Amino acid sequence: MTSVATPAVTAPPFAEEREVSGAPTISLADIAKAHGVRFLLATFVDMTGKPCAKLVPVEASEELEDGAMGFAGYAAGLMGQKPQDPDLIAVPDLASFTPVPFIKEGLAIIHCDPHVNGKPWPYAPRVILKNTLARLAEKGMQAKVGAEVEYFLVKKNDDGTLSTADGRDDSPRPCYDARGVTRMYDHLTGISEAMNGLGWGNYANDHEDAAGQFEQNFNYADALTTADRVVTLRYILNILAEQRGMTATFMPKPFTDRTGTGLHFHLSLWSGSEALFPAAGSGAGDGGATGEGNNDDGRGLGISGLAYSFIAGILEHAPALQAFLAPTVNSYKRTGATTSSSGATWSPRKASFGGNDRTHMIRVPDNKRIELRSGDGSANPYLAIATAISAGLDGVEKAADPGAPSGPGESRPDAHQLPATLLHAVEALRQDPVILASLSGNPEIGRYYADAKEEEFLSWHNQVSDWEIRTYLTSI
């Protein structure tokens, strides 16, 4: 829930070694040796966001770079493969090398792009995002993204129920509580030191709106780097919490009466060093965009015509986007909530936009960025960012206009209602050709994802719940 605008960060370690003309200028073994790393987690995520990895000794790093590390894609998870298909080959991106000695001494994570038969696998989430960014680059633009990672710290009781890891953290309105932060000091500072040691620029660690809920923020960067960092941070949070006898969960709504967990994205478009969202003469600071289409038109947010069109694209495709921003059955227990113990859900129900107002799907906190607030903790960052950019880009290409911003707590009468369930989101996705084709430009991949999410919904729907027993057992 932090609103501080943070500066752009420098490139990640070894960013200059990202492949440009075929081969890296330094080997993975050299990088590992320089950091005292002995083992590598060669990592990618499936379409649900589950991290998959092989533990590779540095002595085998050349084989990893040469494409010798194969995964049975069907076994890995939702990756568009069948049991009879060829291996997914993990091709490491050297710029993503991340030593994690605070997890295990001598360990590093390296994010990989799955390939099949020598080509990037179009179902792989990281490949999907890279394809979207390549399309954006063809238009002379780049995307920068910040992410707010929220999570709960819980313990699982003997009867299977969940309780807050900190038993004293039981206030109905604990947001920013100094005592709750202090009791979790060792955990929060451990995560903060890990992020800062990696050069991510952690700038805030706070207790969120629900008992047991926290958020730890880091500086924005280019879209791919931020997505990699969200995946890495989730892994770090999981492992370090587990080492302290807790479970870190990104489940959107683990408690019925508490605020759910969001994953909010701050998005901006750039052309080199020129920020494209500020309107001309609006005091952009980093070289506000100039030229045709960059006038705020008196709407008061200080953003350019391009920014308004980007917003319009997201709003137009909002129902379909929710299949990626809120991708689980549990997601809609969060977006459908009418209140929480604190009195607010912080979760939008309509596709609206406005100024510095957290009730909207799109909040415009300043003239440099927009905040997309309908994503939750279960979102796959690669897919969420890729589809949101695709939606915004569609608005830019059509010079779409979202109209006037809505006032505090308001929405336009014609604003899309966000889907009520995962099944509604799936149907919206199937009916939206732009978002359906936003995954590597292939609508078949969109249909594959929609089918899998429908199956997930029906699997849940086929289970008899305690609510049904209570409601129907003796109802007639």
Coordinates of C-alpha atoms in Angstrom, one line a residue:
M1 CA 0.0 0.0 0.0
T2 CA 3.1 2.2 -0.2
S3 CA 2.8 5.2 -2.5
V4 CA 6.3 6.5 -2.6
A5 CA 7.6 7.1 -6.1
T6 CA 11.1 5.6 -6.3
P7 CA 13.9 6.3 -8.7
A8 CA 14.9 4.0 -11.5
V9 CA 17.6 1.6 -10.5
T10 CA 20.8 0.8 -12.2
A11 CA 21.1 -2.3 -14.3
P12 CA 21.3 -5.6 -12.5
P13 CA 24.6 -7.3 -12.0
F14 CA 26.0 -8.4 -15.4
A15 CA 23.2 -6.7 -17.3
E16 CA 25.9 -5.7 -19.9
E17 CA 26.3 -9.4 -20.6
R18 CA 22.7 -9.9 -21.7
E19 CA 23.1 -11.5 -25.2
V20 CA 23.2 -8.9 -27.9
S21 CA 24.9 -10.5 -30.9
G22 CA 24.8 -14.2 -30.2
A23 CA 27.1 -15.1 -27.3
P24 CA 27.7 -13.6 -23.9
T25 CA 31.0 -12.0 -23.3
I26 CA 31.6 -13.9 -20.1
S27 CA 30.7 -17.4 -19.1
L28 CA 28.3 -18.5 -16.4
A29 CA 31.2 -20.3 -14.7
D30 CA 33.2 -17.0 -14.6
I31 CA 30.2 -15.2 -13.0
A32 CA 29.7 -17.9 -10.4
K33 CA 33.3 -18.0 -9.5
A34 CA 33.4 -14.2 -9.0
H35 CA 30.6 -14.6 -6.4
G36 CA 31.8 -17.7 -4.7
V37 CA 28.9 -19.7 -6.0
R38 CA 29.1 -23.5 -6.1
F39 CA 25.5 -24.4 -7.1
L40 CA 22.9 -22.8 -9.4
L41 CA 19.2 -23.1 -9.3
A42 CA 18.3 -23.0 -13.0
T43 CA 14.8 -21.7 -12.7
F44 CA 11.7 -21.0 -14.7
V45 CA 8.0 -20.8 -13.8
D46 CA 5.0 -22.6 -15.3
M47 CA 1.9 -20.7 -16.3
T48 CA 0.5 -20.8 -12.8
G49 CA 3.7 -19.2 -11.5
K50 CA 5.1 -22.3 -9.8
P51 CA 9.0 -22.1 -9.7
C52 CA 10.6 -25.1 -11.3
A53 CA 14.4 -25.7 -11.1
K54 CA 17.3 -28.0 -11.3
L55 CA 20.2 -27.7 -8.9
V56 CA 23.2 -27.5 -11.1
P57 CA 26.8 -27.7 -9.8
V58 CA 29.0 -24.9 -11.2
E59 CA 31.1 -27.6 -12.8
A60 CA 28.2 -28.3 -15.1
S61 CA 27.4 -24.7 -15.9
E62 CA 28.8 -25.1 -19.4
E63 CA 26.3 -27.8 -20.1
L64 CA 23.6 -25.5 -18.8
E65 CA 24.7 -22.7 -21.1
D66 CA 25.0 -25.2 -24.1
G67 CA 21.4 -26.3 -23.6
A68 CA 21.9 -29.7 -22.1
M69 CA 19.5 -29.3 -19.1
G70 CA 16.2 -30.8 -20.1
F71 CA 12.9 -30.8 -18.2
A72 CA 9.9 -33.0 -18.9
G73 CA 7.5 -30.1 -19.6
Y74 CA 4.3 -32.0 -18.9
A75 CA 5.6 -33.0 -15.4
A76 CA 6.8 -29.4 -14.7
G77 CA 3.2 -28.1 -14.8
L78 CA 1.0 -25.9 -17.0
M79 CA 3.5 -25.5 -19.9
G80 CA 1.5 -26.4 -23.0
Q81 CA 3.1 -29.9 -23.2
K82 CA 1.9 -33.5 -23.4
P83 CA 3.8 -36.5 -22.0
Q84 CA 5.1 -37.4 -25.4
D85 CA 6.5 -34.0 -26.2
P86 CA 10.3 -33.2 -26.4
D87 CA 12.1 -31.8 -23.4
L88 CA 12.0 -28.2 -22.3
I89 CA 15.6 -27.0 -22.4
A90 CA 16.4 -24.3 -19.8
V91 CA 18.5 -21.6 -21.5
P92 CA 20.0 -19.3 -18.8
D93 CA 19.8 -15.5 -19.0
L94 CA 23.1 -14.5 -17.5
A95 CA 21.8 -11.0 -16.7
S96 CA 19.4 -12.6 -14.2
F97 CA 22.2 -14.2 -12.1
T98 CA 21.2 -13.7 -8.5
P99 CA 23.4 -15.0 -5.6
V100 CA 21.4 -16.0 -2.6
P101 CA 23.9 -16.8 0.2
F102 CA 21.4 -15.9 2.8
I103 CA 19.4 -19.0 1.7
K104 CA 22.4 -21.3 1.3
E105 CA 26.0 -20.4 1.2
G106 CA 27.3 -20.8 -2.4
L107 CA 23.9 -20.8 -4.0
A108 CA 22.6 -18.6 -6.8
I109 CA 19.4 -18.4 -8.9
I110 CA 19.5 -17.9 -12.6
H111 CA 16.3 -17.4 -14.6
C112 CA 16.0 -19.4 -17.8
D113 CA 14.0 -19.3 -21.0
P114 CA 12.6 -22.7 -21.9
H115 CA 13.3 -23.8 -25.4
V116 CA 12.0 -26.7 -27.4
N117 CA 13.8 -28.0 -30.5
G118 CA 16.1 -25.0 -30.4
K119 CA 13.4 -22.3 -30.3
P120 CA 12.0 -20.3 -27.4
W121 CA 8.9 -22.1 -26.1
P122 CA 5.9 -19.8 -26.7
Y123 CA 3.9 -21.1 -23.7
A124 CA 6.7 -20.3 -21.3
P125 CA 5.7 -17.2 -19.2
R126 CA 9.1 -15.5 -19.4
V127 CA 9.2 -16.0 -23.2
I128 CA 5.7 -14.6 -23.4
L129 CA 6.8 -11.4 -21.7
K130 CA 9.9 -11.1 -23.8
N131 CA 7.8 -11.4 -26.9
T132 CA 5.5 -8.7 -25.7
L133 CA 8.4 -6.4 -24.9
A134 CA 9.9 -7.1 -28.4
R135 CA 6.6 -5.9 -29.9
L136 CA 6.7 -2.8 -27.8
A137 CA 10.3 -2.2 -28.9
E138 CA 9.3 -2.3 -32.5
K139 CA 7.3 0.8 -31.8
G140 CA 10.3 2.5 -30.2
M141 CA 9.1 2.0 -26.6
Q142 CA 10.1 0.3 -23.4
A143 CA 8.2 -0.5 -20.3
K144 CA 9.3 0.1 -16.7
V145 CA 7.4 -1.7 -13.9
G146 CA 7.3 -1.6 -10.1
A147 CA 5.6 -4.3 -8.1
E148 CA 4.1 -4.3 -4.6
V149 CA 4.4 -7.8 -3.2
E150 CA 2.0 -8.5 -0.4
Y151 CA 1.8 -11.7 1.6
F152 CA 0.6 -13.3 4.9
L153 CA 2.8 -15.0 7.5
V154 CA 0.8 -17.9 8.9
K155 CA 1.0 -21.3 10.6
K156 CA -1.1 -24.3 9.8
N157 CA -2.8 -25.8 12.9
D158 CA -3.3 -29.5 13.6
D159 CA -6.9 -29.3 12.5
G160 CA -5.8 -27.9 9.1
T161 CA -7.0 -24.3 9.8
L162 CA -4.7 -21.3 9.5
S163 CA -3.7 -18.9 12.2
T164 CA -1.5 -15.8 12.1
A165 CA 2.2 -16.7 12.7
D166 CA 2.4 -13.9 15.3
G167 CA -0.3 -14.8 17.8
R168 CA -0.4 -11.2 19.2
D169 CA -1.2 -9.9 15.7
D170 CA -4.9 -10.0 16.1
S171 CA -6.2 -6.4 15.7
P172 CA -9.0 -5.7 13.3
R173 CA -7.1 -2.7 12.0
P174 CA -3.4 -3.5 12.2
C175 CA -2.2 -1.5 9.2
Y176 CA 1.2 0.1 9.8
D177 CA 1.2 -1.1 13.4
A178 CA 4.7 -0.4 14.8
R179 CA 4.4 -3.2 17.3
G180 CA 3.5 -5.8 14.7
V181 CA 6.5 -4.7 12.6
T182 CA 8.8 -4.9 15.6
R183 CA 7.7 -8.4 16.6
M184 CA 8.5 -9.5 13.0
Y185 CA 11.8 -7.5 13.0
D186 CA 14.1 -10.5 12.4
H187 CA 12.1 -11.7 9.4
L188 CA 11.5 -8.3 7.9
T189 CA 15.1 -7.1 8.3
G190 CA 16.4 -10.4 6.9
I191 CA 14.3 -9.9 3.7
S192 CA 15.3 -6.2 3.5
E193 CA 19.0 -7.0 3.8
A194 CA 18.7 -9.7 1.2
M195 CA 17.0 -7.3 -1.3
N196 CA 19.5 -4.5 -0.6
G197 CA 22.4 -6.9 -0.9
L198 CA 21.2 -7.7 -4.4
G199 CA 20.9 -4.0 -5.3
W200 CA 17.1 -4.0 -5.6
G201 CA 16.7 -0.8 -3.4
N202 CA 14.3 -1.9 -0.7
Y203 CA 12.8 1.3 0.6
A204 CA 9.8 0.2 2.9
N205 CA 8.7 -2.7 4.9
D206 CA 5.3 -2.4 6.5
H207 CA 2.4 -4.2 8.2
E208 CA -0.5 -4.3 5.7
D209 CA -4.2 -4.0 6.4
A210 CA -4.9 -7.5 7.7
A211 CA -3.5 -9.3 10.8
G212 CA -0.5 -11.3 9.7
Q213 CA -0.1 -9.4 6.4
F214 CA 3.1 -7.6 5.2
E215 CA 4.5 -5.8 2.2
Q216 CA 8.2 -5.2 1.3
N217 CA 8.9 -2.8 -1.5
F218 CA 11.8 -2.4 -3.9
N219 CA 12.6 0.0 -6.7
Y220 CA 11.1 -0.3 -10.2
A221 CA 13.2 -1.4 -13.2
D222 CA 12.6 -2.6 -16.7
A223 CA 9.6 -5.0 -17.0
L224 CA 11.6 -8.3 -17.3
T225 CA 13.9 -7.5 -14.4
T226 CA 10.9 -6.7 -12.2
A227 CA 9.1 -9.9 -13.1
D228 CA 12.2 -11.9 -12.4
R229 CA 12.6 -10.1 -9.0
V230 CA 8.9 -10.9 -8.0
V231 CA 9.6 -14.6 -8.7
T232 CA 12.9 -14.4 -6.8
L233 CA 11.4 -12.5 -3.9
R234 CA 8.5 -15.0 -3.5
Y235 CA 11.1 -17.8 -3.3
I236 CA 13.2 -15.9 -0.8
L237 CA 10.1 -15.1 1.4
N238 CA 9.0 -18.8 1.3
I239 CA 12.3 -20.2 2.3
L240 CA 13.3 -17.7 5.0
A241 CA 9.8 -17.8 6.5
E242 CA 10.0 -21.6 6.5
Q243 CA 13.4 -21.5 8.3
R244 CA 11.6 -19.5 11.1
G245 CA 8.8 -22.0 11.4
M246 CA 6.3 -19.9 9.4
T247 CA 4.6 -20.1 6.0
A248 CA 4.7 -17.1 3.7
T249 CA 1.6 -17.3 1.5
F250 CA 0.5 -15.3 -1.5
M251 CA -2.9 -16.8 -1.6
P252 CA -5.3 -14.0 -2.3
K253 CA -7.8 -14.6 0.4
P254 CA -6.6 -17.0 3.2
F255 CA -9.0 -15.5 5.8
T256 CA -12.7 -14.8 5.1
D257 CA -12.9 -11.8 7.3
R258 CA -9.6 -10.1 6.4
T259 CA -8.3 -8.0 3.6
G260 CA -6.9 -10.0 0.7
T261 CA -3.4 -10.0 -0.8
G262 CA -2.8 -7.9 -3.8
L263 CA 0.0 -7.7 -6.4
H264 CA -0.1 -4.1 -7.7
F265 CA 1.9 -3.0 -10.7
H266 CA 3.1 0.5 -11.4
L267 CA 3.5 0.8 -15.2
S268 CA 5.1 3.5 -17.4
L269 CA 6.3 3.7 -21.0
W270 CA 9.5 5.2 -22.1
S271 CA 11.4 6.0 -25.3
G272 CA 15.0 5.7 -24.3
S273 CA 15.4 8.2 -21.5
E274 CA 12.2 10.0 -22.4
A275 CA 9.2 9.3 -20.1
L276 CA 6.1 9.1 -22.3
F277 CA 3.4 9.3 -19.7
P278 CA 3.8 12.9 -18.4
A279 CA 2.0 15.6 -20.4
A280 CA 4.1 18.3 -22.1
G281 CA 5.0 21.0 -19.6
S282 CA 3.7 19.0 -16.6
G283 CA 7.0 18.9 -14.8
A284 CA 8.0 15.4 -15.7
G285 CA 11.5 15.8 -14.3
D286 CA 13.1 13.0 -16.3
G287 CA 12.4 14.7 -19.7
G288 CA 8.6 14.8 -20.0
A289 CA 7.2 13.6 -23.3
T290 CA 6.7 16.3 -26.0
G291 CA 4.9 16.4 -29.3
E292 CA 1.5 15.6 -30.6
G293 CA -0.9 13.6 -28.4
N294 CA 0.9 14.6 -25.1
N295 CA -1.6 17.2 -23.8
D296 CA -3.6 16.4 -20.7
D297 CA -6.6 18.1 -22.3
G298 CA -7.6 19.7 -19.0
R299 CA -8.5 16.4 -17.3
G300 CA -6.2 17.3 -14.4
L301 CA -4.0 14.2 -14.0
G302 CA -1.0 15.7 -15.8
I303 CA -0.6 12.8 -18.2
S304 CA -0.2 12.6 -21.9
G305 CA -2.6 11.5 -24.6
L306 CA -0.6 8.3 -25.0
A307 CA -1.0 7.6 -21.3
Y308 CA -4.7 8.1 -21.5
S309 CA -4.9 5.7 -24.5
F310 CA -2.8 3.2 -22.6
I311 CA -5.3 3.4 -19.7
A312 CA -8.2 3.1 -22.1
G313 CA -6.8 -0.1 -23.5
I314 CA -6.5 -1.7 -20.1
L315 CA -10.0 -0.6 -19.1
E316 CA -11.5 -2.0 -22.3
H317 CA -9.9 -5.4 -21.8
A318 CA -10.2 -5.5 -18.1
P319 CA -12.6 -8.5 -17.8
A320 CA -10.3 -10.7 -19.8
L321 CA -7.2 -9.4 -18.1
Q322 CA -8.6 -10.6 -14.8
A323 CA -7.9 -14.2 -15.9
F324 CA -4.2 -13.3 -15.5
L325 CA -4.3 -10.7 -12.8
A326 CA -6.6 -12.8 -10.6
P327 CA -6.0 -16.3 -11.9
T328 CA -7.4 -18.6 -9.2
V329 CA -10.7 -19.6 -7.7
N330 CA -9.7 -18.0 -4.4
S331 CA -8.9 -14.7 -6.2
Y332 CA -12.6 -13.9 -6.5
K333 CA -13.2 -14.3 -2.8
R334 CA -11.0 -11.2 -2.6
T335 CA -12.5 -9.1 -5.4
G336 CA -16.0 -10.1 -4.5
A337 CA -15.6 -9.2 -0.8
T338 CA -17.9 -6.3 0.3
T339 CA -15.9 -5.5 3.5
S340 CA -13.2 -6.8 5.8
S341 CA -12.5 -6.4 9.5
S342 CA -10.7 -3.2 8.8
G343 CA -13.7 -1.7 6.9
A344 CA -12.2 -1.8 3.4
T345 CA -11.2 -4.4 0.8
W346 CA -8.8 -2.3 -1.2
S347 CA -9.9 -4.4 -4.2
P348 CA -11.7 -2.8 -7.2
R349 CA -15.0 -4.3 -8.5
K350 CA -15.3 -2.1 -11.6
A351 CA -12.9 -1.1 -14.4
S352 CA -12.5 2.6 -13.4
F353 CA -9.6 5.1 -13.3
G354 CA -9.0 8.2 -11.4
G355 CA -6.3 10.2 -9.5
N356 CA -4.7 9.3 -6.2
D357 CA -7.6 7.1 -5.1
R358 CA -7.1 3.4 -4.2
T359 CA -10.7 2.5 -4.9
H360 CA -10.1 2.5 -8.7
M361 CA -8.8 -0.3 -10.8
I362 CA -6.3 2.2 -12.3
R363 CA -4.9 4.8 -9.9
V364 CA -2.8 7.7 -11.2
P365 CA -0.7 8.7 -8.2
D366 CA 1.4 11.1 -10.2
N367 CA 2.1 12.0 -13.9
K368 CA 4.9 9.5 -14.4
R369 CA 3.0 6.2 -13.9
I370 CA -0.2 4.4 -13.4
E371 CA -1.0 1.8 -10.8
L372 CA -2.9 -1.3 -11.8
R373 CA -4.6 -2.5 -8.6
S374 CA -6.8 -5.5 -9.7
G375 CA -4.0 -8.0 -9.5
D376 CA -3.6 -10.3 -6.5
G377 CA -0.9 -12.4 -4.9
S378 CA -1.5 -15.4 -7.1
A379 CA -0.7 -13.6 -10.3
N380 CA 2.1 -14.8 -12.5
P381 CA 4.1 -11.6 -12.9
Y382 CA 5.3 -12.4 -16.5
L383 CA 1.8 -13.1 -17.7
A384 CA 0.2 -10.3 -15.8
I385 CA 2.7 -7.7 -17.1
A386 CA 2.6 -9.1 -20.6
T387 CA -1.2 -9.0 -20.9
A388 CA -1.5 -5.6 -19.3
I389 CA 1.0 -4.1 -21.7
S390 CA -0.7 -5.8 -24.6
A391 CA -4.1 -4.3 -23.5
G392 CA -2.6 -0.9 -23.1
L393 CA -0.8 -1.1 -26.4
D394 CA -4.0 -1.9 -28.1
G395 CA -5.4 1.3 -26.7
V396 CA -2.4 3.3 -27.9
E397 CA -2.7 1.8 -31.4
K398 CA -6.3 2.7 -31.6
A399 CA -5.8 6.2 -30.0
A400 CA -8.5 5.1 -27.5
D401 CA -9.9 7.6 -25.0
P402 CA -11.0 6.6 -21.6
G403 CA -13.0 9.8 -21.0
A404 CA -12.8 11.8 -17.9
P405 CA -11.3 10.3 -14.8
S406 CA -13.8 9.2 -12.1
G407 CA -14.1 11.0 -8.8
P408 CA -13.2 9.5 -5.4
G409 CA -15.0 6.2 -5.0
E410 CA -16.9 6.6 -8.2
S411 CA -17.0 4.9 -11.6
R412 CA -18.5 5.7 -15.0
P413 CA -22.0 4.1 -15.6
D414 CA -20.6 2.2 -18.6
A415 CA -17.5 0.9 -16.8
H416 CA -17.0 -2.8 -17.1
Q417 CA -17.9 -4.8 -14.0
L418 CA -15.0 -7.1 -13.2
P419 CA -15.7 -10.8 -13.3
A420 CA -17.5 -12.3 -10.3
T421 CA -15.6 -15.7 -10.5
L422 CA -12.7 -17.3 -12.3
L423 CA -15.2 -18.9 -14.7
H424 CA -16.6 -15.5 -15.6
A425 CA -13.0 -14.3 -16.2
V426 CA -12.3 -17.3 -18.5
E427 CA -15.4 -16.5 -20.5
A428 CA -14.3 -12.9 -20.9
L429 CA -10.9 -14.1 -22.0
R430 CA -12.4 -16.4 -24.7
Q431 CA -14.5 -13.5 -26.0
D432 CA -11.5 -11.0 -26.2
P433 CA -9.4 -11.7 -29.3
V434 CA -6.8 -9.1 -28.4
I435 CA -6.0 -10.7 -25.0
L436 CA -6.5 -14.2 -26.3
A437 CA -3.7 -13.6 -28.8
S438 CA -1.5 -11.6 -26.4
L439 CA 0.4 -14.8 -25.3
S440 CA 3.2 -14.9 -27.9
G441 CA 0.8 -13.7 -30.5
N442 CA -0.9 -17.1 -30.7
P443 CA -4.6 -17.4 -29.7
E444 CA -4.2 -21.1 -29.3
I445 CA -2.0 -20.4 -26.2
G446 CA -4.7 -18.2 -24.8
R447 CA -7.3 -20.9 -25.4
Y448 CA -5.0 -23.5 -23.7
Y449 CA -4.7 -21.3 -20.7
A450 CA -8.5 -20.6 -20.6
D451 CA -9.3 -24.3 -20.8
A452 CA -6.9 -25.1 -17.9
K453 CA -8.4 -22.3 -15.8
E454 CA -12.0 -23.6 -16.5
E455 CA -10.9 -27.0 -15.4
E456 CA -9.4 -25.5 -12.2
F457 CA -12.8 -23.8 -11.5
L458 CA -14.8 -27.0 -12.1
S459 CA -12.4 -29.0 -10.0
W460 CA -13.2 -26.7 -7.1
H461 CA -16.9 -26.6 -7.9
N462 CA -17.1 -30.4 -7.7
Q463 CA -16.0 -30.4 -4.1
V464 CA -18.6 -30.4 -1.4
S465 CA -17.8 -27.6 1.1
D466 CA -18.6 -27.0 4.7
W467 CA -20.8 -24.1 3.6
E468 CA -23.0 -26.4 1.6
I469 CA -23.4 -28.8 4.5
R470 CA -24.4 -26.0 6.8
T471 CA -26.7 -24.4 4.3
Y472 CA -28.4 -27.4 2.7
L473 CA -28.2 -30.3 5.1
T474 CA -31.6 -29.6 6.7
S475 CA -32.8 -26.7 4.6
I476 CA -35.9 -28.6 3.4

